[in-house]
CSV table of C-alpha atoms in Angstrom, one decimal:
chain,number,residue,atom,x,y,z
A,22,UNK,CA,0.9,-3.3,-36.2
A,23,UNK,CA,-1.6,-5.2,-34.1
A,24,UNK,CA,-4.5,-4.4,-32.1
A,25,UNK,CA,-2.5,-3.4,-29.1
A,26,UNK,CA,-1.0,-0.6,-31.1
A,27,UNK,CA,2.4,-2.2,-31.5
A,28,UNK,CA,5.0,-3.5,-33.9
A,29,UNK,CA,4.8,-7.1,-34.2
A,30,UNK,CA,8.7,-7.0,-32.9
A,31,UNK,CA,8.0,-5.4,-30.2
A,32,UNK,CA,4.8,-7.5,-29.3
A,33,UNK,CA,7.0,-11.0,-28.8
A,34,UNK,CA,8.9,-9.1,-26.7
A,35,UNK,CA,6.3,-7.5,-24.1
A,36,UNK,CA,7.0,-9.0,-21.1
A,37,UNK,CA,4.2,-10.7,-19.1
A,38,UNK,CA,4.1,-9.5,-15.5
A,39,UNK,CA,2.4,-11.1,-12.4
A,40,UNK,CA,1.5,-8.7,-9.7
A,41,UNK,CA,1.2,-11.3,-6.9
A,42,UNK,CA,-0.6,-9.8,-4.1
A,43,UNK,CA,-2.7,-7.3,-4.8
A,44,UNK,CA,-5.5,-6.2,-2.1
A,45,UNK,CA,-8.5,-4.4,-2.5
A,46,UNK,CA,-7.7,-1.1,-4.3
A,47,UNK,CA,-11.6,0.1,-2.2
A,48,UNK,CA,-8.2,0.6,0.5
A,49,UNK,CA,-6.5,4.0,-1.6
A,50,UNK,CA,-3.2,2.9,-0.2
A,51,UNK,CA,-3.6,-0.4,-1.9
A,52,UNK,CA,-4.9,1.4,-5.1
A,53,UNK,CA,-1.5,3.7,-4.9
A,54,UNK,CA,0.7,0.7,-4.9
A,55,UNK,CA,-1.0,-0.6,-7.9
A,56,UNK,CA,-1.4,1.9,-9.9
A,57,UNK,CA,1.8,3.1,-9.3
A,58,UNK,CA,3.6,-0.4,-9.4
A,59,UNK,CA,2.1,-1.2,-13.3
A,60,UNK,CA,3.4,2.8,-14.3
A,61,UNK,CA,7.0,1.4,-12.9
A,62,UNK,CA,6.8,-1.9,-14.8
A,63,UNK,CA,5.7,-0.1,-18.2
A,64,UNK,CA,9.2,2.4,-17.7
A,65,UNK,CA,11.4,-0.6,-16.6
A,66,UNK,CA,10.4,-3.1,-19.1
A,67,UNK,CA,8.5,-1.2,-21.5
A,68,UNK,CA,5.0,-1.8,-22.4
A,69,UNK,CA,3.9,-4.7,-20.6
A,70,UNK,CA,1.1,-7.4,-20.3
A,71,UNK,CA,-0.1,-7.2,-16.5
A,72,UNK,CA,-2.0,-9.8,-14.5
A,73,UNK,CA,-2.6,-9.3,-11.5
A,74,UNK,CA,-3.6,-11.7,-8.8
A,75,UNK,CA,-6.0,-10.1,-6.0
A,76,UNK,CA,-8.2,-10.6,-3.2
A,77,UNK,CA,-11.0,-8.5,-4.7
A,78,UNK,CA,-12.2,-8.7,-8.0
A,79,UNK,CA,-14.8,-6.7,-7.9
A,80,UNK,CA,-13.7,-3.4,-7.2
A,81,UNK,CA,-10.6,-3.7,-9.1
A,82,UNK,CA,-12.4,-4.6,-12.0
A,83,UNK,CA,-13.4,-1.0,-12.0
A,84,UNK,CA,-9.9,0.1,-13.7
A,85,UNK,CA,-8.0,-3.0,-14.6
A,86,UNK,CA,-8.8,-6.4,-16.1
A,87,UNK,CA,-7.0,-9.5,-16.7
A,88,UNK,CA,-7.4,-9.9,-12.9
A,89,UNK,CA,-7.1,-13.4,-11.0
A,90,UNK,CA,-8.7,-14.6,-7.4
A,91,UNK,CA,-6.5,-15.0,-4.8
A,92,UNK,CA,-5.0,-18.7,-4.8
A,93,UNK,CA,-6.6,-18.2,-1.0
A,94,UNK,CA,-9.7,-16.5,-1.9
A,95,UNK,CA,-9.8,-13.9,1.1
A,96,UNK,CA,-8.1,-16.3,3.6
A,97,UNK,CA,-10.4,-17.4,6.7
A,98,UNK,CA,-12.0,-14.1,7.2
A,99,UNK,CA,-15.9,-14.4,7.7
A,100,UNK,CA,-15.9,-18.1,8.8
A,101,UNK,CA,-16.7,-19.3,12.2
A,102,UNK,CA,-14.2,-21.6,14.4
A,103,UNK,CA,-14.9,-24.5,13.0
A,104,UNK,CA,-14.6,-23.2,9.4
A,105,UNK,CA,-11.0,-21.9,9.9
A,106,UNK,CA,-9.6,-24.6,11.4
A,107,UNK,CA,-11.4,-26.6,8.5
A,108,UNK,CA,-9.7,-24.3,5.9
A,109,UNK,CA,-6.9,-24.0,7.6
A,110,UNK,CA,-6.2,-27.7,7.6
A,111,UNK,CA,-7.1,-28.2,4.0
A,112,UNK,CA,-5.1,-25.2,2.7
A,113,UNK,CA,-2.3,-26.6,4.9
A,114,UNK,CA,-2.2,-29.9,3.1
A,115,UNK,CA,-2.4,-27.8,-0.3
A,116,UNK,CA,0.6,-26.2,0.6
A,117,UNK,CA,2.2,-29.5,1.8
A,118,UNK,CA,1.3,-31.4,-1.5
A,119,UNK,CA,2.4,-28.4,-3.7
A,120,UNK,CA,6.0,-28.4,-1.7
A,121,UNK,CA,6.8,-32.0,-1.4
A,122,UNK,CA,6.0,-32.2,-5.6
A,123,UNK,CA,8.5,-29.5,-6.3
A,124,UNK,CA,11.1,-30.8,-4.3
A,125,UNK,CA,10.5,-34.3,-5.4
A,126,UNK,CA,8.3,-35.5,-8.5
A,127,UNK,CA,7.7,-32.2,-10.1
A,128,UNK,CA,3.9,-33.3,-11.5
A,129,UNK,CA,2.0,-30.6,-12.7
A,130,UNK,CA,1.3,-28.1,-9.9
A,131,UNK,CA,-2.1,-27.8,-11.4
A,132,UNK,CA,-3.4,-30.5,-11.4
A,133,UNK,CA,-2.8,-31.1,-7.8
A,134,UNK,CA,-5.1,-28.1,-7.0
A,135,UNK,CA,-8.0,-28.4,-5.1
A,136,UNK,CA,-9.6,-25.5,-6.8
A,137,UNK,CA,-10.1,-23.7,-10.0
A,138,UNK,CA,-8.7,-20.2,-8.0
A,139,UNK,CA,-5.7,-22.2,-7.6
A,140,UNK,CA,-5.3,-23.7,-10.8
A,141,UNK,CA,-5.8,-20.2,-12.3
A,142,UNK,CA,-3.1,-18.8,-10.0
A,143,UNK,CA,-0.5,-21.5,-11.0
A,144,UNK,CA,-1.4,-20.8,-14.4
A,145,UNK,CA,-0.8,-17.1,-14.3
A,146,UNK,CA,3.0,-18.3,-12.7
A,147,UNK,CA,4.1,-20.5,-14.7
A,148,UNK,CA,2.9,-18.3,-18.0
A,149,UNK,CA,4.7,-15.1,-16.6
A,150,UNK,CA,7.9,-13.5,-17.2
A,151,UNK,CA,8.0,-11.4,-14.1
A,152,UNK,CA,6.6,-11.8,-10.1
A,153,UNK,CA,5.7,-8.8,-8.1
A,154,UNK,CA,5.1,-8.6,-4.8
A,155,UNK,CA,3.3,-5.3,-4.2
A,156,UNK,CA,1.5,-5.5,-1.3
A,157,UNK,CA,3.3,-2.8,0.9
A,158,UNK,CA,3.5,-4.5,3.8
A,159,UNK,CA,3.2,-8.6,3.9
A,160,UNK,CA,6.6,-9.1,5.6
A,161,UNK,CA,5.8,-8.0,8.9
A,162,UNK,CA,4.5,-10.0,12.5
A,163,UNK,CA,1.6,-7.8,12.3
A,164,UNK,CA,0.3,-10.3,9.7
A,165,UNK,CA,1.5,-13.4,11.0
A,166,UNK,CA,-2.0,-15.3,10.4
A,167,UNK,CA,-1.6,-15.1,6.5
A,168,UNK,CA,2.2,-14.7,6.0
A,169,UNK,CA,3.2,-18.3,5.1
A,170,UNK,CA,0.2,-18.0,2.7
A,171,UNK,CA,2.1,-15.0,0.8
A,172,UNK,CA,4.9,-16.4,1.3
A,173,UNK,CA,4.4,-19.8,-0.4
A,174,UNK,CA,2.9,-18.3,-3.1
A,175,UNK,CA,6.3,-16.2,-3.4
A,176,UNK,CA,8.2,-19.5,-3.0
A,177,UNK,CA,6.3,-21.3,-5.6
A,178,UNK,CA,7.1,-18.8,-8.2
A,179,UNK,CA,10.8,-18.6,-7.7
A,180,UNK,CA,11.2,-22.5,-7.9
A,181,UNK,CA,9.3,-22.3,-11.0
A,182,UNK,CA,12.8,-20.2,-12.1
A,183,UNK,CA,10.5,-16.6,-12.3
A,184,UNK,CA,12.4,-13.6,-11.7
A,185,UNK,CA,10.5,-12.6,-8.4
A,186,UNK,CA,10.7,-9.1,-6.9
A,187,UNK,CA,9.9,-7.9,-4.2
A,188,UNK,CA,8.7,-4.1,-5.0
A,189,UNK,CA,9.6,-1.3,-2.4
A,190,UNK,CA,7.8,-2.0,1.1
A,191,UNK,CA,7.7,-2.0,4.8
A,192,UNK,CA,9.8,-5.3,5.8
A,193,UNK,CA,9.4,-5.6,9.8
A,194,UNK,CA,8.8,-5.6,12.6
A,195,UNK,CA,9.8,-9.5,12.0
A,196,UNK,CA,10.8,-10.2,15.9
A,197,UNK,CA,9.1,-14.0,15.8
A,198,UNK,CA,11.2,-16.6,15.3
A,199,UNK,CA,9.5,-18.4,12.9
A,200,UNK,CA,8.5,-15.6,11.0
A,201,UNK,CA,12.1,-15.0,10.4
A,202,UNK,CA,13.2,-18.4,9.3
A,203,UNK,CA,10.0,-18.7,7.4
A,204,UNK,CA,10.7,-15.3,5.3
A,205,UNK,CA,14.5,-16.4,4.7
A,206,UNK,CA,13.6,-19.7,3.3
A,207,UNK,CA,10.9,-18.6,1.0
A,208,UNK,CA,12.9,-15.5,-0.1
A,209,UNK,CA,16.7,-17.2,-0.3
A,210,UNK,CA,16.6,-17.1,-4.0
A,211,UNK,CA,14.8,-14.1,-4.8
A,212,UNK,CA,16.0,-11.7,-7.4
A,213,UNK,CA,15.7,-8.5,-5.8
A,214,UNK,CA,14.4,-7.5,-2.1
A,215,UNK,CA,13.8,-3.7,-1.9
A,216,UNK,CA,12.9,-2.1,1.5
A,217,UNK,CA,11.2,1.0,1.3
A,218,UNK,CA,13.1,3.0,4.4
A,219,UNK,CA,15.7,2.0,6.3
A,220,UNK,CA,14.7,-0.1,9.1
A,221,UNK,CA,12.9,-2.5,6.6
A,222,UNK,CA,16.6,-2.8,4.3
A,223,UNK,CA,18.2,-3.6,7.9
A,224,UNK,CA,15.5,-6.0,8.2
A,225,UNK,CA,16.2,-7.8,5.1
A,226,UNK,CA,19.8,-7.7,5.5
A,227,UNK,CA,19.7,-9.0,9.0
A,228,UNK,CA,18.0,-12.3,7.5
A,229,UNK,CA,20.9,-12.9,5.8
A,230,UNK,CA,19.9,-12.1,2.3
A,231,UNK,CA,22.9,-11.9,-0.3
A,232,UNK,CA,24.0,-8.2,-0.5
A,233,UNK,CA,23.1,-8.4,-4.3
A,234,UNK,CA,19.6,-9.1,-3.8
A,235,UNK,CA,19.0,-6.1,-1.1
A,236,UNK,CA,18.4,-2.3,-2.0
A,237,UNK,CA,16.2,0.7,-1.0
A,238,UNK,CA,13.9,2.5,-3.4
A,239,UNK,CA,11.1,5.1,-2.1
A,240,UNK,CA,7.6,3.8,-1.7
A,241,UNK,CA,6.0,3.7,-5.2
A,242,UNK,CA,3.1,5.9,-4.5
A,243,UNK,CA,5.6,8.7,-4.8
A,244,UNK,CA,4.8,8.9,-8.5
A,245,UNK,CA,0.9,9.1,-8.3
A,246,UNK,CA,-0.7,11.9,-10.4
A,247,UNK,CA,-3.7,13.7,-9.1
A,248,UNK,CA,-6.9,13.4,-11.6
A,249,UNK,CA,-9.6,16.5,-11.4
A,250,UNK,CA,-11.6,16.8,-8.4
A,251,UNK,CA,-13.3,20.1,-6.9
A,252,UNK,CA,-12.1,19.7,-3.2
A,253,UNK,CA,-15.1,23.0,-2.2
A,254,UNK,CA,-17.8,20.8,-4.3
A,255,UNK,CA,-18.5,19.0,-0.7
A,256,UNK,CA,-19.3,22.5,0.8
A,257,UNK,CA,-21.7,25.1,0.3
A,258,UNK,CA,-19.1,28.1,1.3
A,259,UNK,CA,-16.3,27.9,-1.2
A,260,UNK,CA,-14.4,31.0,0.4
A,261,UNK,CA,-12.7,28.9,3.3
A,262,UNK,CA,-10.1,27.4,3.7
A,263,UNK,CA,-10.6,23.7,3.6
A,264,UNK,CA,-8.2,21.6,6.3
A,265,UNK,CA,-8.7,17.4,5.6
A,266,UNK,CA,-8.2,14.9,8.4
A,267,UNK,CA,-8.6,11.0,8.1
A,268,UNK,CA,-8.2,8.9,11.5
A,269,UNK,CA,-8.2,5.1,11.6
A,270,UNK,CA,-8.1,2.2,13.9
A,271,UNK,CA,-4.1,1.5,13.9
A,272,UNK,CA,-2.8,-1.6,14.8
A,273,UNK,CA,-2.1,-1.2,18.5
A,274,UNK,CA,-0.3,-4.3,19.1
A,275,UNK,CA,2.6,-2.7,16.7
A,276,UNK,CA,2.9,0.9,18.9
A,277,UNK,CA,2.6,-1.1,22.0
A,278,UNK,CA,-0.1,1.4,23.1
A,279,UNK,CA,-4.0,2.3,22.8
A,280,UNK,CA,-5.0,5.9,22.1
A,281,UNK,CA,-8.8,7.3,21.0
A,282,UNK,CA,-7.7,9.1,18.0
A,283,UNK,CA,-10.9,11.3,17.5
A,284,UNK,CA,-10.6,12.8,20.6
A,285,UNK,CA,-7.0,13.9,20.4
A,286,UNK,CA,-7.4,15.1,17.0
A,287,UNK,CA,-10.7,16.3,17.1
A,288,UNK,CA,-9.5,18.5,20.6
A,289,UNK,CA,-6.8,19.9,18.3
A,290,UNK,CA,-8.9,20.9,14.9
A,291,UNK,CA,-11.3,22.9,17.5
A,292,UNK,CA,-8.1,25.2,18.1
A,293,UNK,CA,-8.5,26.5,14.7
A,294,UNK,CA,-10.5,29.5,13.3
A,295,UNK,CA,-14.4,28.5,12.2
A,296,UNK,CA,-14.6,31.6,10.5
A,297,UNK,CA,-10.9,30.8,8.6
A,298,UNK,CA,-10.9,26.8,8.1
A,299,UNK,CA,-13.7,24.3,7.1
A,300,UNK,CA,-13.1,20.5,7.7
A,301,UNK,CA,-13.0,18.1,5.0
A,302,UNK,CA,-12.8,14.3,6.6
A,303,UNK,CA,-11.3,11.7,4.2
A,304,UNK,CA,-11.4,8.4,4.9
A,305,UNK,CA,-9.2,5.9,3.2
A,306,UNK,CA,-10.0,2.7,3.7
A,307,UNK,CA,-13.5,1.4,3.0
A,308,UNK,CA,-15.6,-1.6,2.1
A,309,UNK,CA,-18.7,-2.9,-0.1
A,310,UNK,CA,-20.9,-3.5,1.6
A,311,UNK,CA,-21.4,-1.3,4.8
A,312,UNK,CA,-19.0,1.0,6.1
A,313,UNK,CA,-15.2,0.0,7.2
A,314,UNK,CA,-13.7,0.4,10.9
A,315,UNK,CA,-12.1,3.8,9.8
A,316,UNK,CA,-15.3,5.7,8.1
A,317,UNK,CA,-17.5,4.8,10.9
A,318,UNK,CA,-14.3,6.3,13.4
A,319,UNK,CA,-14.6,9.4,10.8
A,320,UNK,CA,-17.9,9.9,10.7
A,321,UNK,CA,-17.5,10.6,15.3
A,322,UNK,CA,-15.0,12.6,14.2
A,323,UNK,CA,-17.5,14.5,12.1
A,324,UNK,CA,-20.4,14.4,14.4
A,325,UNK,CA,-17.7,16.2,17.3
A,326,UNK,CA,-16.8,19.1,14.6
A,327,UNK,CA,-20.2,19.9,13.0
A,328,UNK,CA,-21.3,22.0,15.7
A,329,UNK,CA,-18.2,24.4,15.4
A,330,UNK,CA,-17.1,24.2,11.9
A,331,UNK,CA,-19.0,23.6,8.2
A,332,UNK,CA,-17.7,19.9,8.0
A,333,UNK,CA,-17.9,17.1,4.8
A,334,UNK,CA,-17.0,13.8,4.9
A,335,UNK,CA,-16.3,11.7,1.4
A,336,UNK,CA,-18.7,9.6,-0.3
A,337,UNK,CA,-19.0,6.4,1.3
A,338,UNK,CA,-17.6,4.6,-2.1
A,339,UNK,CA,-14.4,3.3,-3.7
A,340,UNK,CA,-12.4,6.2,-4.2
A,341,UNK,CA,-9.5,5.7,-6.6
A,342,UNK,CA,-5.8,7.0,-5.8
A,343,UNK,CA,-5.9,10.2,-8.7
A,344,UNK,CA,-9.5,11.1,-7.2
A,345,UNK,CA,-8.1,11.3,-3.9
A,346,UNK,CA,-5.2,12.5,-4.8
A,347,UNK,CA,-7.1,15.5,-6.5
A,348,UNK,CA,-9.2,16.5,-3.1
A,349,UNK,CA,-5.9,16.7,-1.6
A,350,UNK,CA,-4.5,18.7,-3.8
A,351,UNK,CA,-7.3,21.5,-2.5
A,352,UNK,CA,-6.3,21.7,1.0
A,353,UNK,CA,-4.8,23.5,3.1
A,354,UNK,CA,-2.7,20.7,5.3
A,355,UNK,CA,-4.1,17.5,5.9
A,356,UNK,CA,-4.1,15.4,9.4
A,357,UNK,CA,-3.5,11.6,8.7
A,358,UNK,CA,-2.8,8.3,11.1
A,359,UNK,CA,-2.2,6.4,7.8
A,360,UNK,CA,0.6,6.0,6.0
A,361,UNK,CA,-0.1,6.2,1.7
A,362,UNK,CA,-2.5,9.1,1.7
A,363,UNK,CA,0.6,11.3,3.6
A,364,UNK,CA,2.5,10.0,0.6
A,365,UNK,CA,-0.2,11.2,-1.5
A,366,UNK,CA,-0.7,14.7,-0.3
A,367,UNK,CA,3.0,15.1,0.2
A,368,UNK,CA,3.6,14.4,-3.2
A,369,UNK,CA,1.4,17.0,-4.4
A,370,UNK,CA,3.3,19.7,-2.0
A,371,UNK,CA,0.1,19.5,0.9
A,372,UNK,CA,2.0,20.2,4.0
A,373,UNK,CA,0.7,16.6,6.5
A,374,UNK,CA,0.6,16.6,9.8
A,375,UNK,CA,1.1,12.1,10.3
A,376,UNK,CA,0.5,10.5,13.5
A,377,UNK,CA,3.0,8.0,13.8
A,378,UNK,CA,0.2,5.2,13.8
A,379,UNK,CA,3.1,2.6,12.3
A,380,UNK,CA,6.5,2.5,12.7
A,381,UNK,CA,6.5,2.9,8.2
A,382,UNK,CA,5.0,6.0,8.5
A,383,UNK,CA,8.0,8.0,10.5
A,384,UNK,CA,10.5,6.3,8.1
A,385,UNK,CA,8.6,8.0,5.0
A,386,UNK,CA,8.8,11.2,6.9
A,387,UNK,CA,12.2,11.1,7.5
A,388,UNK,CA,12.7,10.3,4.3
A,389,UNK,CA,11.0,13.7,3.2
A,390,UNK,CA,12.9,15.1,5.5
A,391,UNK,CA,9.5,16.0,7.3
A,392,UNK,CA,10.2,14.0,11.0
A,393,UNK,CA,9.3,17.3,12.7
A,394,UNK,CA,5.7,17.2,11.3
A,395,UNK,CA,5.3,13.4,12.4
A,396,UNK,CA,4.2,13.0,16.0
A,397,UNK,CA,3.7,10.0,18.4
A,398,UNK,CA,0.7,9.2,20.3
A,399,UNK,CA,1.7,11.8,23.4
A,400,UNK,CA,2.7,14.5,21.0
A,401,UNK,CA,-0.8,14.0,19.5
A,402,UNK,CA,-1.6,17.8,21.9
A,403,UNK,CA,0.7,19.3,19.0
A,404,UNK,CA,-0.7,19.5,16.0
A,405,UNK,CA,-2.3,22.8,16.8
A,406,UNK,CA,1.1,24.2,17.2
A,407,UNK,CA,2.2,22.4,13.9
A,408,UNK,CA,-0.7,23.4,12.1
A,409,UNK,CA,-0.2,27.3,12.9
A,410,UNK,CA,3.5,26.7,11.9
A,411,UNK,CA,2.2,25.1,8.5
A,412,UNK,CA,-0.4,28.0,8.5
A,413,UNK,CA,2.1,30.7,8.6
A,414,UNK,CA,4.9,29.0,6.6
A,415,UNK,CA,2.7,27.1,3.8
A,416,UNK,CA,4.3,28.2,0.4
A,417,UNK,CA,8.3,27.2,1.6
A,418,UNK,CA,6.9,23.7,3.1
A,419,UNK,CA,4.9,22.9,-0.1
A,420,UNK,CA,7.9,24.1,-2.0
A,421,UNK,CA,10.1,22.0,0.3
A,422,UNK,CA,7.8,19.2,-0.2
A,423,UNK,CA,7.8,19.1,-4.2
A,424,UNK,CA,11.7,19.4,-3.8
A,425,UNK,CA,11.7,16.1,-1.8
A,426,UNK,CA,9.3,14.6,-4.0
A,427,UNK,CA,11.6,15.4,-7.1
A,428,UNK,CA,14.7,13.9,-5.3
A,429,UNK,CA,13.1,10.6,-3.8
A,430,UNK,CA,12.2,9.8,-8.2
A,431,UNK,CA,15.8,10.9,-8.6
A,432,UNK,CA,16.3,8.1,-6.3
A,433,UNK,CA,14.4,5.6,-8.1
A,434,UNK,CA,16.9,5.7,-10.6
A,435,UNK,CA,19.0,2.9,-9.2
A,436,UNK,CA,16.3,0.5,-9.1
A,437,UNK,CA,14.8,1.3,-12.5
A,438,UNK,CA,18.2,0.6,-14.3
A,439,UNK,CA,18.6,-2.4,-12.0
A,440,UNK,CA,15.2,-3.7,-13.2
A,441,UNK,CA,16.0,-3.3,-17.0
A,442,UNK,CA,19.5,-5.5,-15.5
A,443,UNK,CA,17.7,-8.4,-14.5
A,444,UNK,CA,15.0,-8.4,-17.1
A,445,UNK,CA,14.4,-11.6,-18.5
């Protein structure tokens, strides 16, 4: 036995996994997909050594260690003009050097880094068994400024002969031309490519990916576990009812159209009965220092409802997926524009009412079988009908839910066993 608490046997063969792209877990989404990703890997592979590259040490340091920076630190975000197109031209040459030695020469990638972030990241390839991308949603126009970024990275590890996977995730909207060509060049000799709904397996196989390397699996966040949270702990009346809402900024540009959120939703919650429901407001996404775009939208959201119901909002604070998951295992439906927190009170049978904020979010309902409790920007004057439907029907949809929940893992079977195939 050793210090990890296995055989020596089965120590040599622990199998050294990369997760390649992991963003701040201070985002619960983000903190969904790794958590969830790691508990996948351990039943796949069995007990395994993780590293995981990410662009945010510090919070995720909280819960996980052997962590690496990001070979692009946090990309160009806080610099002025001239500073991105300086670090754009540098990292640009990086990327240049780093492709014309692995297609030529074939020094050491390290030491043509121009940093010791990089050299780490290199390092933490070439020593692993396994690449994961994780990210959720890094194939897509919506992120066109740091795609190629991602994507080299990806690239990098598969010429280095690593078994690269892409885990379950949105793929698309990819409508740019040269996001297209860029994805099917970096990705043509990928292991495995696994779209999380439907569109995003269309999208892969429209790129002309071998049908081998193509399959659907649920999102991961499917399998989170709730920890122990006291949901009425917020309020001073415990006796009501407690209904949670989040609202964020979405990303217009993908819907094509502009809508204020806190309005709409805010116009429906004051429907419901003060004396029945109290209002818990959960954001989802926040940052270190300060407060993010989508707690400062909550916290209007709270200022509209405070005068007609007792209304919380969440700590201003990292929360973890099983602490979230806990709150929202106290309510009595949830309202959410984003997509992994939906998965999260879904999974623990909360009936949601989603705004269809991204196109990923519909596809997860439908996969639930749930589409009629997903609305689009002009059905947003609904959700007081949905919610009195939820209200009077509760016990059947949560039953419903945990029934869908059960058969998406049942799904997962496919893509479990075809890990443990390619497992090198």
């Amino acid at each position: 036995m050793n210090d990890r608490g296995l055989p020596v046997e089965e120590l040599l063969n622990v199998k050294r996994v990369l997760l390649m792209d992991t963003l701040s877990t201070i985002h619960v989404g983000n903190g969904a997909l790794l958590e969830n990703t790691i508990k996948l890997c351990n039943e796949a592979f069995g007990p395994c050594e993780i590293h995981i590259i990410t662009t945010d040490i510090e919070t995720n340091k909280l819960r996980y260690d052997k962590l690496h920076n990001s070979m692009f630190g946090t990309f160009a975000s806080g610099r002025g003009r001239i500073g991105k197109i300086a670090w754009l031209v540098k990292e640009a040459f990086f990327i240049f050097l780093q492709i014309a030695n692995e297609l030529t020469v074939r020094f050491s990638s390290r030491r043509l880094a121009f940093n010791d972030d990089q050299k780490n990241a290199i390092r933490a390839i070439e020593d692993c068994d396994v690449c994961v991308s994780c990210g959720g949603e890094v194939l897509l126009d919506t992120y066109f400024k740091t795609l190629p970024f991602w994507l080299f990275t990806y690239w990098l590890a598969i010429r280095k002969h690593k078994t690269f996977i892409l885990f379950p995730q949105s793929v698309g909207p990819l409508k740019k031309r040269w996001t297209r060509a860029l994805v099917r060049l970096a990705l043509k000799n990928a292991t495995l490519l696994v779209g999380r709904d439907k569109p995003s397996c269309e999208t892969l196989s429209s790129l002309g990916f071998h049908q081998k390397q193509v399959m659907y699996a649920p999102d991961v966040a499917i399998f989170q576990e709730a920890g122990t949270c006291d949901v009425h702990s917020c309020f001073s009346d415990r006796n009501k009812k407690v209904v949670g809402v989040t609202v964020s900024r979405p990303p217009f540009h993908e819907m094509g159209a502009e809508v204020d959120l806190v309005s709409g939703i805010g116009a429906q919650i004051e429907k419901l009965s003060p004396s029945e429901f109290k209002v818990l407001i959960m954001p989802s996404n926040y940052i270190r220092d300060g407060i993010s775009t989508d707690y400062a939208l909550c916290l209007q959201l709270k200022d509209r409802l405070l005068s007609r119901f007792e209304t919380a909002i969440l700590e201003n604070r990292p929360w973890f997926p099983d602490e979230y998951t806990a709150m929202l295992e106290g309510l009595e439906f949830f309202i959410s524009t984003r997509m992994h927190v939906t998965i999260l009170a879904t999974t623990v049978g909360i009936p949601a009412i989603a705004i269809n904020t991204q196109h990923k979010i519909r596809g997860y309902m439908e996969n639930i079988k749930m589409e009629q409790f997903c609305l689009e920007y002009d059905e947003i004057g609904r959700i007081f009908e949905l919610s009195q439907e939820i209200i009077s029907n509760r016990v059947a949809i949560s039953d419903e839910l945990k029934k869908a929940n059960a058969s998406l893992k049942k799904e997962y079977e496919p893509f479990i066993r075809k890990l443990r195939e390619i497992s090198p």
